[in-house]
Coordinates of C-alpha atoms in Angstrom, one line a residue:
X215 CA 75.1 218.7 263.0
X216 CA 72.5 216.3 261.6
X217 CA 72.5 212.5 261.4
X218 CA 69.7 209.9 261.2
X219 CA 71.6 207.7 263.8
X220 CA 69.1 206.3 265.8
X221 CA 69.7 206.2 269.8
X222 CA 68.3 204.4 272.5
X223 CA 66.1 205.3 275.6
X224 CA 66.9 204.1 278.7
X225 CA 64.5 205.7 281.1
X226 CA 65.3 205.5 285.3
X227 CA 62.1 206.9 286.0
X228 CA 61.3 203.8 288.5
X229 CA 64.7 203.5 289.3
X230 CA 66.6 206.6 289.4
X231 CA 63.7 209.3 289.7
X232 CA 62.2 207.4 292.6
X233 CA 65.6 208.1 294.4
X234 CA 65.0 211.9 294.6
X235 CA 65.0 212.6 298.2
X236 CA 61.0 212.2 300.0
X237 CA 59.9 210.3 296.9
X238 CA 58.3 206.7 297.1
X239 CA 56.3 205.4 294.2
X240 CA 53.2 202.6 295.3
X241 CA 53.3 199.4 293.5
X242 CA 50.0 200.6 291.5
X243 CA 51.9 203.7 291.0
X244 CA 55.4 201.7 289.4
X245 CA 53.1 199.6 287.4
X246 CA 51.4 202.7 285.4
X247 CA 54.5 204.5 285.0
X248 CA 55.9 201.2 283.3
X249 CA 52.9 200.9 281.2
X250 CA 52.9 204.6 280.5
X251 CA 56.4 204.3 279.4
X252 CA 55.6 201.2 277.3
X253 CA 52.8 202.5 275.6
X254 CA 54.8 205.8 274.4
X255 CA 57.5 203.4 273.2
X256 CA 60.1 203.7 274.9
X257 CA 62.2 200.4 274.6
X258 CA 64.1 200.0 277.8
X259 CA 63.5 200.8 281.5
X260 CA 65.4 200.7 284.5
X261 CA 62.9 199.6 286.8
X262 CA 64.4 199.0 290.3
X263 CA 67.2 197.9 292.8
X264 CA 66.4 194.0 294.0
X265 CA 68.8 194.1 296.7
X266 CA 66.1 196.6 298.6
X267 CA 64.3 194.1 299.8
X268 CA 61.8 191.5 298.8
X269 CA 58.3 193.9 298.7
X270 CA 61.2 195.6 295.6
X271 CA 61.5 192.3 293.6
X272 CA 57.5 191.6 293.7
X273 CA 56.8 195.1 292.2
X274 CA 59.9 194.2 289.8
X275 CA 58.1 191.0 289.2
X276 CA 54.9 192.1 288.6
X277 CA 56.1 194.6 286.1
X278 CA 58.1 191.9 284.4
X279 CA 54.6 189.9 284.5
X280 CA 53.0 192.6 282.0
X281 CA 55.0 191.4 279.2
X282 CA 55.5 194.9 278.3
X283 CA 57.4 195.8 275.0
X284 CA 59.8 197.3 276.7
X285 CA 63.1 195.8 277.7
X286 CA 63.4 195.8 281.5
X287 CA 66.7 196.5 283.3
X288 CA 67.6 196.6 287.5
X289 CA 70.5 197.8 288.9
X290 CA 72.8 196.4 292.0
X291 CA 76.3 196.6 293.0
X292 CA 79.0 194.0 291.6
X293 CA 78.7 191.9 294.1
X294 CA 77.5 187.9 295.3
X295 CA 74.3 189.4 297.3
X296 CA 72.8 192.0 294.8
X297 CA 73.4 189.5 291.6
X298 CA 71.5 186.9 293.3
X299 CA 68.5 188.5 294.0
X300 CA 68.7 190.1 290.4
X301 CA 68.0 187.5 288.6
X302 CA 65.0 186.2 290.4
X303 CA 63.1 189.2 289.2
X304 CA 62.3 188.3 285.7
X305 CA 64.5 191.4 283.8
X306 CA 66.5 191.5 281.0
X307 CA 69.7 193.4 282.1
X308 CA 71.2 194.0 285.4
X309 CA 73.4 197.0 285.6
X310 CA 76.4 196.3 288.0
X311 CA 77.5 199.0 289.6
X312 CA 81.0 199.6 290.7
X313 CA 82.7 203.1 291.9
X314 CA 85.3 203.9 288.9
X315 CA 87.3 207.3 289.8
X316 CA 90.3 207.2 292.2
X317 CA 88.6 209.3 294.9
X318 CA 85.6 206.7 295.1
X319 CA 87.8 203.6 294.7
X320 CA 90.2 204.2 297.8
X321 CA 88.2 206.2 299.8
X322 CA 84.3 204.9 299.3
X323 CA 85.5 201.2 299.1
X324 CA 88.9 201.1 300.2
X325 CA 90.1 199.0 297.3
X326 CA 92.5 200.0 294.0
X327 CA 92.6 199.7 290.6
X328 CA 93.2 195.6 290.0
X329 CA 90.2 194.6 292.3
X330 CA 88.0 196.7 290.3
X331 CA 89.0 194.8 287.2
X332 CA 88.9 191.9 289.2
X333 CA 85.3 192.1 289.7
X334 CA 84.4 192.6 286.5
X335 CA 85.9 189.5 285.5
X336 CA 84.1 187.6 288.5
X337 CA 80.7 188.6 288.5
X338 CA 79.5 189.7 284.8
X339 CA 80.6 185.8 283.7
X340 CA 78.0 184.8 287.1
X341 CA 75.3 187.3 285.1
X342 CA 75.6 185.6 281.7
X343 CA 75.6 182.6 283.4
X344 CA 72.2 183.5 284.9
X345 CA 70.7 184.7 281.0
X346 CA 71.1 188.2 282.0
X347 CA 72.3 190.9 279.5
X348 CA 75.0 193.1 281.8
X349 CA 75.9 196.6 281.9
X350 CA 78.9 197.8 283.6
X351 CA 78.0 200.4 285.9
X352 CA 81.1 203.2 285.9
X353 CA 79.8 204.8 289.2
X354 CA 81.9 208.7 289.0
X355 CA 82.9 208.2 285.7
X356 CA 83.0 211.6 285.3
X357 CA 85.7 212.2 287.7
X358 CA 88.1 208.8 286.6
X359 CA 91.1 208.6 285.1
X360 CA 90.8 208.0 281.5
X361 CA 93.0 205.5 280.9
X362 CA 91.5 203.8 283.8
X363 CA 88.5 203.7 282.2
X364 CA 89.6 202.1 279.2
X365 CA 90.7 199.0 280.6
X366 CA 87.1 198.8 282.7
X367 CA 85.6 198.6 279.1
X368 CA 88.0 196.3 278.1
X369 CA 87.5 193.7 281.1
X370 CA 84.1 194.4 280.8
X371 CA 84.1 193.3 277.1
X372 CA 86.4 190.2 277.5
X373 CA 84.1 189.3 280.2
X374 CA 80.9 189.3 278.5
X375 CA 79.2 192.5 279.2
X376 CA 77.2 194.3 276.5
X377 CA 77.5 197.9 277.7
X378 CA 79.0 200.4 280.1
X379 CA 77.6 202.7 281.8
X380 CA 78.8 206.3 282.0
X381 CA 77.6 207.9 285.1
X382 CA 78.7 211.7 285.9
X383 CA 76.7 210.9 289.1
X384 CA 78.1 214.4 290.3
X385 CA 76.9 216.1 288.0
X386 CA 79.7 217.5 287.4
X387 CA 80.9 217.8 283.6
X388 CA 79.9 220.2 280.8
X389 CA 79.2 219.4 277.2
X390 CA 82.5 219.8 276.0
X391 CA 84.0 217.2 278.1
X392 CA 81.4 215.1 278.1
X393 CA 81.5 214.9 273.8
X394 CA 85.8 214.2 274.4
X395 CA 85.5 211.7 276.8
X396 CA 82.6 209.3 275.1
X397 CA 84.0 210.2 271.9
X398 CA 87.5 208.7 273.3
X399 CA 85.9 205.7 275.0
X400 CA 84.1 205.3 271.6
X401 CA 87.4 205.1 269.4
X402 CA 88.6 202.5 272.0
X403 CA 85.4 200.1 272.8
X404 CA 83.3 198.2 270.7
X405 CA 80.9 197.7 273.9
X406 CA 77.2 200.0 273.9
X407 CA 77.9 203.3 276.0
X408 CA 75.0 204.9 277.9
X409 CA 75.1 208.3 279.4
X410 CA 73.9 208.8 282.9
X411 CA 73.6 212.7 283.6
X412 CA 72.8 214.3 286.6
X413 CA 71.5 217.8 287.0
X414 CA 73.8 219.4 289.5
X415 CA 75.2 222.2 287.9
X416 CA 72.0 222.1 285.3
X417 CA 73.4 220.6 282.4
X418 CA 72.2 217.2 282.4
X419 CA 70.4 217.3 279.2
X420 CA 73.1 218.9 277.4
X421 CA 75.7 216.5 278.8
X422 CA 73.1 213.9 277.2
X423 CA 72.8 215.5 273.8
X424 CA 76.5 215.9 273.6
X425 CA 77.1 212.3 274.3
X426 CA 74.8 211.2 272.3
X427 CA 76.7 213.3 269.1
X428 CA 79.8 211.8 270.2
X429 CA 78.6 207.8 270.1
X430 CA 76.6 207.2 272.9
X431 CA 74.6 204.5 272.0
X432 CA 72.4 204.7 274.7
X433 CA 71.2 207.7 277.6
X434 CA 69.2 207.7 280.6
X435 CA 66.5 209.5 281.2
X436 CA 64.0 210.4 283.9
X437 CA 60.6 211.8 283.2
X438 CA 60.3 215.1 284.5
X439 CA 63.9 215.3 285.1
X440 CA 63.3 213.5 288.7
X441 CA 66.5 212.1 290.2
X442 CA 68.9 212.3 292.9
X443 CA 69.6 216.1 294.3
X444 CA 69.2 218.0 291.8
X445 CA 67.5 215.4 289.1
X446 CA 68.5 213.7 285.6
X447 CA 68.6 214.1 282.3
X448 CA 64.2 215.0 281.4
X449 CA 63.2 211.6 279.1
X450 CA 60.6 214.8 277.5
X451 CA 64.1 217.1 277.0
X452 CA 66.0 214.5 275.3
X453 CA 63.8 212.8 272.9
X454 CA 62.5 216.4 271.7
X455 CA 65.9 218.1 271.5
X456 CA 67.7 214.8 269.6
X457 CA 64.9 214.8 267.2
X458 CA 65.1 218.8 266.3
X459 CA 68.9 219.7 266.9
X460 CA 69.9 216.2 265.3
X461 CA 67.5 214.1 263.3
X462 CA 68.4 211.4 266.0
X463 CA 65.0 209.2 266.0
X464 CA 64.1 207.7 270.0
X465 CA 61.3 206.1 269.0
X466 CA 59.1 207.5 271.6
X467 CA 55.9 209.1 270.7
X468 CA 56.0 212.9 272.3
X469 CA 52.3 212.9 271.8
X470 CA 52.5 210.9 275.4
X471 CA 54.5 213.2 277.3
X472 CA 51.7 215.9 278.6
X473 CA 50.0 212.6 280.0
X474 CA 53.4 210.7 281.2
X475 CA 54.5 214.0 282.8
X476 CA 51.2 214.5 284.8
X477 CA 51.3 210.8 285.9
X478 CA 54.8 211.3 286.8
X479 CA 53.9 214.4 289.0
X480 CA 51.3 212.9 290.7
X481 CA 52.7 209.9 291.6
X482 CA 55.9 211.4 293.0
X483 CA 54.3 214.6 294.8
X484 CA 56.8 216.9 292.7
X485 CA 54.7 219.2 290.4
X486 CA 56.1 220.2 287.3
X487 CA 56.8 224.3 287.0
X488 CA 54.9 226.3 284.9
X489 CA 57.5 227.4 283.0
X490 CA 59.6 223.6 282.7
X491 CA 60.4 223.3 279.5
X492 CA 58.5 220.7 277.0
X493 CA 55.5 219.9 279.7
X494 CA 55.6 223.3 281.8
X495 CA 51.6 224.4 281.7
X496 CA 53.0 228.3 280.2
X497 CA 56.1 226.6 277.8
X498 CA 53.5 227.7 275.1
X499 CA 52.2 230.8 276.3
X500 CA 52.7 234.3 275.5
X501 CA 52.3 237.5 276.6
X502 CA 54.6 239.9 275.3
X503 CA 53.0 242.1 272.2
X504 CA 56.1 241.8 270.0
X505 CA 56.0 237.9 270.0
X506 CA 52.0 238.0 269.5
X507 CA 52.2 239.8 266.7
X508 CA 54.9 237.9 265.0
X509 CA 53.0 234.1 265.8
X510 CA 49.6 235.9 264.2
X511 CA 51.7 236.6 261.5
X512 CA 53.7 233.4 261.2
X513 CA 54.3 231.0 264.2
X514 CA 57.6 230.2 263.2
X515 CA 59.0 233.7 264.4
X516 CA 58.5 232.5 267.6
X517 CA 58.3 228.7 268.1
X518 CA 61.0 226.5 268.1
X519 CA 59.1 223.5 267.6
X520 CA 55.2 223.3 266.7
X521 CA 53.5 222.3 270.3
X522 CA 51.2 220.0 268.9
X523 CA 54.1 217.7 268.4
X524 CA 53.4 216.7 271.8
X525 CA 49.5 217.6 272.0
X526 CA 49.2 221.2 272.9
X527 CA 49.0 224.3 271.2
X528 CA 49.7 228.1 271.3
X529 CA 47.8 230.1 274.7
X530 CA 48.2 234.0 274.2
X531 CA 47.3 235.7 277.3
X532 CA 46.6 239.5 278.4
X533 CA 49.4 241.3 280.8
X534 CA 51.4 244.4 281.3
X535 CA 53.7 243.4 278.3
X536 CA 51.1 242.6 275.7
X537 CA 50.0 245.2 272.8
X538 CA 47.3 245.6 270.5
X539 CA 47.3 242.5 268.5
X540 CA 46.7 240.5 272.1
X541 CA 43.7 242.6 272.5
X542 CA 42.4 242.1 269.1
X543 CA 42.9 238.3 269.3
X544 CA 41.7 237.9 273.3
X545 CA 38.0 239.5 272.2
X546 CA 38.3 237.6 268.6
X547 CA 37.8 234.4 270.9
X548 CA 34.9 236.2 272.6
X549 CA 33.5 236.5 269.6
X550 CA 33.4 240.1 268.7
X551 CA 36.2 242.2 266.6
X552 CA 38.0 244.6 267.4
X553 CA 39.5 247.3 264.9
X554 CA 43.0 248.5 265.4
X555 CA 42.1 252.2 267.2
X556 CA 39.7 250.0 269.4
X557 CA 42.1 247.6 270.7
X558 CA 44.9 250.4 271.6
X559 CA 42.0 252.3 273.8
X560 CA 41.5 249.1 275.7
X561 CA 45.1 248.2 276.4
X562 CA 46.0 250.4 279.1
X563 CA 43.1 249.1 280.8
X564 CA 44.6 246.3 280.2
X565 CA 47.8 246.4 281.7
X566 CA 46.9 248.2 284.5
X567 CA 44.4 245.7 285.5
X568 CA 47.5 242.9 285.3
X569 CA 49.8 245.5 287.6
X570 CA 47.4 245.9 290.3
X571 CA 46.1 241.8 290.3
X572 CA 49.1 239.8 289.2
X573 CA 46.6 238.0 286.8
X574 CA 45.0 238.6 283.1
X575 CA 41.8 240.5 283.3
X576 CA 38.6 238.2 282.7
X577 CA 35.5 238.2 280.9
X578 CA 33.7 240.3 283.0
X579 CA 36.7 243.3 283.0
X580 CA 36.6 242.6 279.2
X581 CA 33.3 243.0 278.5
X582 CA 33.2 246.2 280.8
X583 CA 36.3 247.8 279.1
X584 CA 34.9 247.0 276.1
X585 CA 31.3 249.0 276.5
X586 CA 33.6 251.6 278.1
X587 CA 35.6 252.0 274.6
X588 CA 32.2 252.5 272.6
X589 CA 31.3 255.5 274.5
X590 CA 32.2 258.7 272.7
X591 CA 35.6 260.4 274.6
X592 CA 34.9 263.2 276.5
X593 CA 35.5 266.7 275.2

């Protein structure tokens, strides 16, 4: 599937991602993420919840203050309190929040359907009223009843709102569902829909994609896939996977993400795996012989995008699974070449060396398995 639809960013890094549990983000810390984000273009941010308290709204403020590019949104619940300290912070769009599914509805809130709809109607005319561009929030969305959900995006609409919100905030859908159920609110809505995935069941990315193919106009992201339990949907995932699986353009430069990741690590304590895909430190490594060979020989047999996309390049390292073309190529960027009998007398020294230390041999086990290769075998 290919299209040259273009979708829209809406990164919760600040918001969202600074929700995963034992996670607190300094002012300084908010304010470079924001510019970070900026600067790599994406072109809207949810940057906060107001209603937290007023040392909340001055970081909100101050990041509003920057002027950034970037359209800035906060979130709070549909209701008097949260709205009012909203728009006092200087953002574009407030995202009000309201528990959609049955379960949530009777048993979180202890209210039904019509006062629901009801609130919609209230507050998101209060939020234009203020100049603020409103998205409904459809908290468990995921697990509401469908034609429920079309008359949410219809009050929504009639009152004023711009976009709803689609929040699996369980986590609990799969692509296949996911693509049905925007695809049906799509058909029925002229509003903008954005997809808010979480990671429960690991699938927040491809919940993303899929709504994104099925008229999503707009998805949440989190760099790093920081978020609530088990995360959201990774801003460095989403942009890379839309751009190669379906000519969707972001807008956002990957070139940024090795820096916005690190940043993003830093600031929130949670290091980013080795092997995480996009920004992991080894994503672009390789070990195994087979694959060696076949990136010496062409790297598209084994790359399914070119790494310097987003700044980094091919590492080959030495290991119990590499052959003789690693071993070539490893004393090639020492300097000296190796021919083809060489290289296969070196490699179990090699790969024993990786058994017994859980590491790649360095240059001083090179160098000495090297000498030991020039000396005539023994008879």
């Amino acid at each position: 599937m290919t299209t040259n639809r273009i979708i829209t960013i809406n990164d919760t890094t600040l918001r969202d991602g600074e929700q995963t549990a034992g996670v607190a983000f300094t002012a300084e810390e908010k304010l470079a993420i924001a510019r970070a984000l900026a600067a790599a273009g994406v072109p809207e941010m949810e940057v906060g919840i107001p209603a937290m308290g007023p040392l909340e709204q001055e970081v909100i403020r101050a990041i509003a203050a920057e002027d950034l590019p970037s359209r800035l949104m906060v979130w709070g619940r549909m209701c008097a309190s949260d709205l009012e300290v909203a728009r006092q912070c200087g953002a574009h769009i407030v995202n009000l929040s309201v528990p959609v599914s049955d379960l949530q509805i009777r048993h979180k809130l202890g209210k039904d359907h019509r006062w629901v709809l009801d609130s919609i109607r209230r507050f998101v005319p209060l939020a234009r009223d203020a100049g603020l561009d409103v998205c409904v929030g459809g908290e468990d969305s995921s697990r509401a009843d469908l034609d429920f959900l079309h008359q949410v995006l219809a009050a929504a609409q009639a009152a004023g709102a711009r976009r709803f919100r689609f929040a699996d905030t369980l986590g609990v859908l799969d692509p296949f569902a996911t693509f049905d159920r925007i695809k049906a609110l799509r058909a029925e809505s002229d509003l903008e829909i954005e997809m808010h995935a979480h990671d429960d069941l690991g699938l927040a990315t491809a919940n993303t994609l899929a709504a994104a193919c099925a008229g999503a106009t707009h998805i949440n992201t989190t760099v790093n896939g920081l978020g609530e339990r088990a995360g959201n949907a990774a801003l460095e995932e989403s942009v890379v996977a839309l751009k190669h699986l379906y000519n969707m353009d972001t807008g956002v430069d990957p070139l940024k993400f090795p820096e916005i990741s690190d940043l993003v690590a830093r600031a929130s304590g949670r290091p980013v795996a080795v092997n995480k895909s996009i920004v992991g430190a080894n994503v672009f490594t390789h070990e195994a012989g087979i694959h060696v060979d076949g990136l010496t020989k062409n790297p598209a047999n084994y790359q399914a995008f070119d790494p310097a996309e987003i700044g980094k390049g091919h590492r080959i390292i030495l290991g119990k699974h590499s052959g003789s073309s690693s071993v070539i190529h490893a004393y090639r960027d020492l300097g000296i070449e190796l021919s083809e009998d060489r290289a296969r007398r070196i490699l179990p020294r090699v790969r024993n060396y990786a058994m017994a230390y859980k590491r790649p041999p360095g240059f001083r086990e090179l160098m000495s398995y090297y000498l030991e290769s020039s000396r005539p075998a023994a008879s």
